[in-house]
Amino acid sequence: MADNNAVPKFAAYICSGCGIGDTLDVGALEKIATREGKMAVVKSHPFLCSTEGVELIRNDIANEGVTHLCIAACSRRAKTEAFSFPAAVSRANLREGVLWVVAEGSDHDEVRQEMAEDYVRMGCAEVKKMTLPLGNPDNKAESKRILVVGGGVTGMTAALAAADAGYEALLVEKSDALGGFARNLVKRVPFNAPHAEPVPTGIDEMAARVSSHPKIKVALSTTIAETAGAPGRFKVKLSNGAEETVGAIVQATGFTTYPLDKLPELGGGQANVTDQAGLETLTSAANGGAIKRTDGKEVKSVVFVQCAGQRGSGGNGDGTHLDYCSGHCCATSIKQAMYFKDQNPDIDTVVLYQDLRVPGMGEDFYRSAQTKGVTFTKGKVSKVTGGNECTVEFQDLILDEAASAAADLVVLATGQVPNAGVNLDEWTAINTLAEGGDEAAKQQRTALVDNTSVLKLTYRQGPDMPQFKYGFADSHFICFPYETRRTAMYAAGPARRPMDMFQAQEDATGAAMKAIQAIENVSNRRASHPRAWDLSFPKARLEGCTQCKRCTVECPFGAIDEDERRFPLFNEERCRRCGTCMGACPVRVISFENYSCDTVGSQIKAVNVPDEFEEKPRILILACENDAYPALDMAGLQRMTYSAFVRAIPVRCLGSVNTIWITDALNSGYDGVMMMGCKKGDDYQCHFVKGSELAFYRTSKIGDTLKQLSLEMERVQTQEVAITDNARVVQLINDYVAQLEKLGPSPMKGFG
Amino acid sequence: MTTATYKNSFLKEVEANVEDGHMVKMCMQCGVCAGSCPLGPHWQHSPQKLFMMIRAGKREEVLTSDSMWMCTSCYNCIVRCPRKLPITHIMHGLAHYAHRLNLAPAKQPTRAIAKLFWDNLVKTGRVNELKFSLAMYFKDGFGQGVKNSMAMQGVGLGLVKAGRLSPMEILGGHKCQDQNGIQKIVAKAREIEDKRRGLA
């Protein structure tokens, strides 16, 4: 087993298979590796990824003391299992990056060979700056317990799922009993066939199971007072004075119903107009008998109004209420209509809907209600008037006429509003003022945390998880289910999107499984999504730090706090290894073992830049390894052709691009620099949330530097590239080369 | 503003008095019947709309509508309905109920022919074709009757010549042998039907 205390010994291995040896001068590549790359061992093999080829490398590691490898073969994204060694490894992409994209024919032999030689130079230079990541030896999970915040259906399910899987759970509930919103339900919508009748909620049984489970500790009438630390070692202070250590957190704080007093046009606040929660109360009071209004009169006719205050301009409002559909309300209204019909079939029961939404097998439930005599009609309600006799005015969309229905009681299906905690944009604005000395802002910040915050994180970037549009808790960022931008924290249930009890239970189980995964990753010193299993971690040479705070503010995952001297305090267990902190740092003190300013900078400097008389431009491409670099590889796979003058370097994220690379490249005589990253903006595709956005922002600030170097703005470009853009990426490159040739060679050529 | 009440009283009435009326409440308003009906452009209310009117309590408008009288029993709606509702049967049932309540449109031709046919049949147990034809010709008045007779003159004479129609039927024509039995059968059938609907 290699370790980083061994004397480093560098080796290069060149594969001549897949046509590389037929087209490129492998002997020349070997010379480059030996003389310029300073590799102690240089070998080639016609089938490097074969058992024999891999054995060749393993022997050198075991017997020759090789610690660092440069593999010049196919793309780093290919043969990852074969080329997995206990050594620092760089990959020079000769197949997808040279052989398959440079135009065929002897006319291109010279530029093709030069391209390949540069990639060998780059690979050798890169591996010299690497060390083998072994995982942070300081990381360990002090606790494998899972904290569940919220004791409703979602929270109880998450706690049971974790406990039944063998992990301890700590369940914190603000109220004095388990059950949450479901505690007030008389019955629930059925989850299983035949989907015909409302069924008992089963909440009491679930709560009893939670309370008696040996691996679940329940804290009632309790909230979180503070959460500090990091995955595997969160230190949680509770409002009851207890201090607990947990490894991961599931936020299951549920929802509140949209308030009736915001719906005056639908009779909110008026007599005998209630919402679904209010009807549960009336039904519960009836205790199986006739359902009565608050004035004691038995209800003989009832109208349910769906989409009350929901779905924006598509609903009853004009965008002034909730813009989204809460999903569960139609099935809930069907259930409640059945309360009436089951008690007395003669009660006139009408459901006014705009689109009847009964997800899952709710179609059977709807049909069952019709069998009982519930009347459904498609109508857009304009006004509800409460009182001794209520009136619902609506446009009947089947009969196509203005209509009115009288009823003893009107039930509005208002929506779910998530209990997600503090909105970080709001918090950041207040915090900025407070840090600037504003006393009113300081009080406002304290009140915001005390009254609204759920997790009360002591994170630099705010006390709760980020939120989505409409205030839902973070979840499912980019294409990773459940992942949030706060490592080892998972939102579940209606706190993250509207859902019913069935969906909430399934969701809670998933969140509990993710929490377990996060804890195990910490125990094994690995990163979480998207760079799962990455063993590298950030280090900072604090002696060079200028306390500018860019890394703490720009980290997409809130991994970096500030210590009492305002130096960055890294919480490696929170880190996703994107390198945004590295890109942010103006004095370049942050690095990873196998990815740093030096590993990329040395590659840039290793390229042989011809002088201006050779009429051969050199163009640097910094390609995000998540989307852009795969697109480049795919272009090669499909034998698309682009210019042999580009030199592509994969980066973890555009957010990790330090501007020193750009200025170094331009200073070295590169004619242009193009950065390729994922889509930015509201529907971003950046795998690290905002790296792409940061790159665009930082690049927009580079104008002054370019002026000082007497360089045109066009020599630096940032492009959005999706993984499916292989044809487009070829066009981008070739157009860029043509554009740069018009500009002429860089005036920095010849000085390098 | 509408006369709709959105109460169940009329729906219950239909359930009690109309063949297969209990299925009206199961309509999910998908509109397949409205789109399938070959009479679609010609009648005032599609079955979908009639069912919704029933559920909305629009009693007068439903029972005075001539829409259900136009149903030709092509069964396209029954074949296609995703809820398998017996729409054709309900349409005829509604027509029948409206007739019994004397609320059907006064000059509805389908109703007229049905009534004349039935009255003709029930007298003797045999249809008197001559009397039936003459009744149809003159149902809209004597003048129109003369016009209708002249228009069909060729057909009539052809039938007489072929021996298919006898002018002597004007004097009574053929009858069933047991006239009393016929009347008892009809009375018994009505009694059974009324009992089934809870009206007796």
Short mmCIF file of C-alpha atoms in Angstrom, two decimals, chain A residues 301 341 345-350 352-353 363 366-368 370-378 393-394 396 398-407, chain B residues 1-9 11-12 15 22 24-30 45-46 48-58 61 82-83:
data_model
loop_
_atom_site.label_atom_id
_atom_site.label_comp_id
_atom_site.label_asym_id
_atom_site.label_seq_id
_atom_site.Cartn_x
_atom_site.Cartn_y
_atom_site.Cartn_z
CA SER A 301 -75.99 20.62 2.50
CA LYS A 341 -72.60 10.73 2.89
CA PRO A 345 -76.88 9.80 2.33
CA ASP A 346 -79.48 12.56 1.97
CA ILE A 347 -77.02 15.37 2.67
CA ASP A 348 -76.52 17.37 -0.52
CA THR A 349 -72.76 17.20 -1.10
CA VAL A 350 -71.15 19.09 -3.98
CA LEU A 352 -66.57 22.20 -7.19
CA TYR A 353 -63.27 21.54 -8.93
CA GLU A 363 -59.61 7.38 -9.53
CA TYR A 366 -63.44 9.37 -6.79
CA ARG A 367 -65.73 6.79 -8.36
CA SER A 368 -66.58 5.47 -4.93
CA GLN A 370 -69.90 9.23 -6.91
CA THR A 371 -71.48 5.92 -6.01
CA LYS A 372 -72.36 7.42 -2.64
CA GLY A 373 -74.01 10.35 -4.38
CA VAL A 374 -71.39 13.08 -4.12
CA THR A 375 -71.90 15.54 -6.97
CA PHE A 376 -68.80 16.76 -8.75
CA THR A 377 -68.88 19.67 -11.15
CA LYS A 378 -66.21 21.61 -12.96
CA GLU A 393 -71.08 31.81 -6.92
CA PHE A 394 -69.24 30.14 -9.76
CA ASP A 396 -70.23 26.11 -14.22
CA ILE A 398 -69.85 22.07 -18.05
CA LEU A 399 -73.15 23.90 -18.35
CA ASP A 400 -71.28 27.02 -19.45
CA GLU A 401 -73.25 29.46 -17.39
CA ALA A 402 -73.00 31.54 -14.23
CA ALA A 403 -74.33 29.51 -11.33
CA SER A 404 -74.91 29.68 -7.62
CA ALA A 405 -75.21 26.99 -4.98
CA ALA A 406 -76.64 27.46 -1.51
CA ALA A 407 -75.34 25.40 1.37
CA MET B 1 -78.37 33.41 -13.21
CA THR B 2 -79.55 29.87 -13.50
CA THR B 3 -82.38 27.86 -12.07
CA ALA B 4 -79.88 25.23 -10.95
CA THR B 5 -80.00 24.32 -7.30
CA TYR B 6 -77.13 21.83 -7.05
CA LYS B 7 -79.29 19.83 -4.70
CA ASN B 8 -79.90 16.13 -5.11
CA SER B 9 -83.70 16.15 -5.17
CA LEU B 11 -81.26 13.42 -9.21
CA LYS B 12 -83.09 11.25 -6.71
CA GLU B 15 -82.99 7.59 -10.02
CA HIS B 22 -79.12 5.53 -10.86
CA VAL B 24 -76.44 9.37 -13.90
CA LYS B 25 -74.44 10.20 -10.79
CA MET B 26 -71.52 8.10 -12.03
CA CYS B 27 -70.84 10.28 -15.04
CA MET B 28 -67.35 11.75 -14.88
CA GLN B 29 -67.99 14.42 -17.46
CA CYS B 30 -65.30 13.30 -19.86
CA HIS B 45 -78.00 19.10 -24.97
CA SER B 46 -75.53 16.28 -25.24
CA GLN B 48 -72.99 14.75 -20.87
CA LYS B 49 -74.75 18.05 -20.45
CA LEU B 50 -78.10 16.47 -19.61
CA PHE B 51 -76.47 14.41 -16.87
CA MET B 52 -74.82 17.50 -15.42
CA MET B 53 -78.14 19.37 -15.61
CA ILE B 54 -79.79 16.57 -13.67
CA ARG B 55 -77.10 16.75 -11.01
CA ALA B 56 -77.45 20.52 -10.91
CA GLY B 57 -81.17 20.16 -10.26
CA LYS B 58 -82.42 21.77 -13.48
CA GLU B 61 -85.09 22.31 -18.43
CA PRO B 82 -65.19 4.82 -20.09
CA ARG B 83 -67.54 4.46 -17.16
#
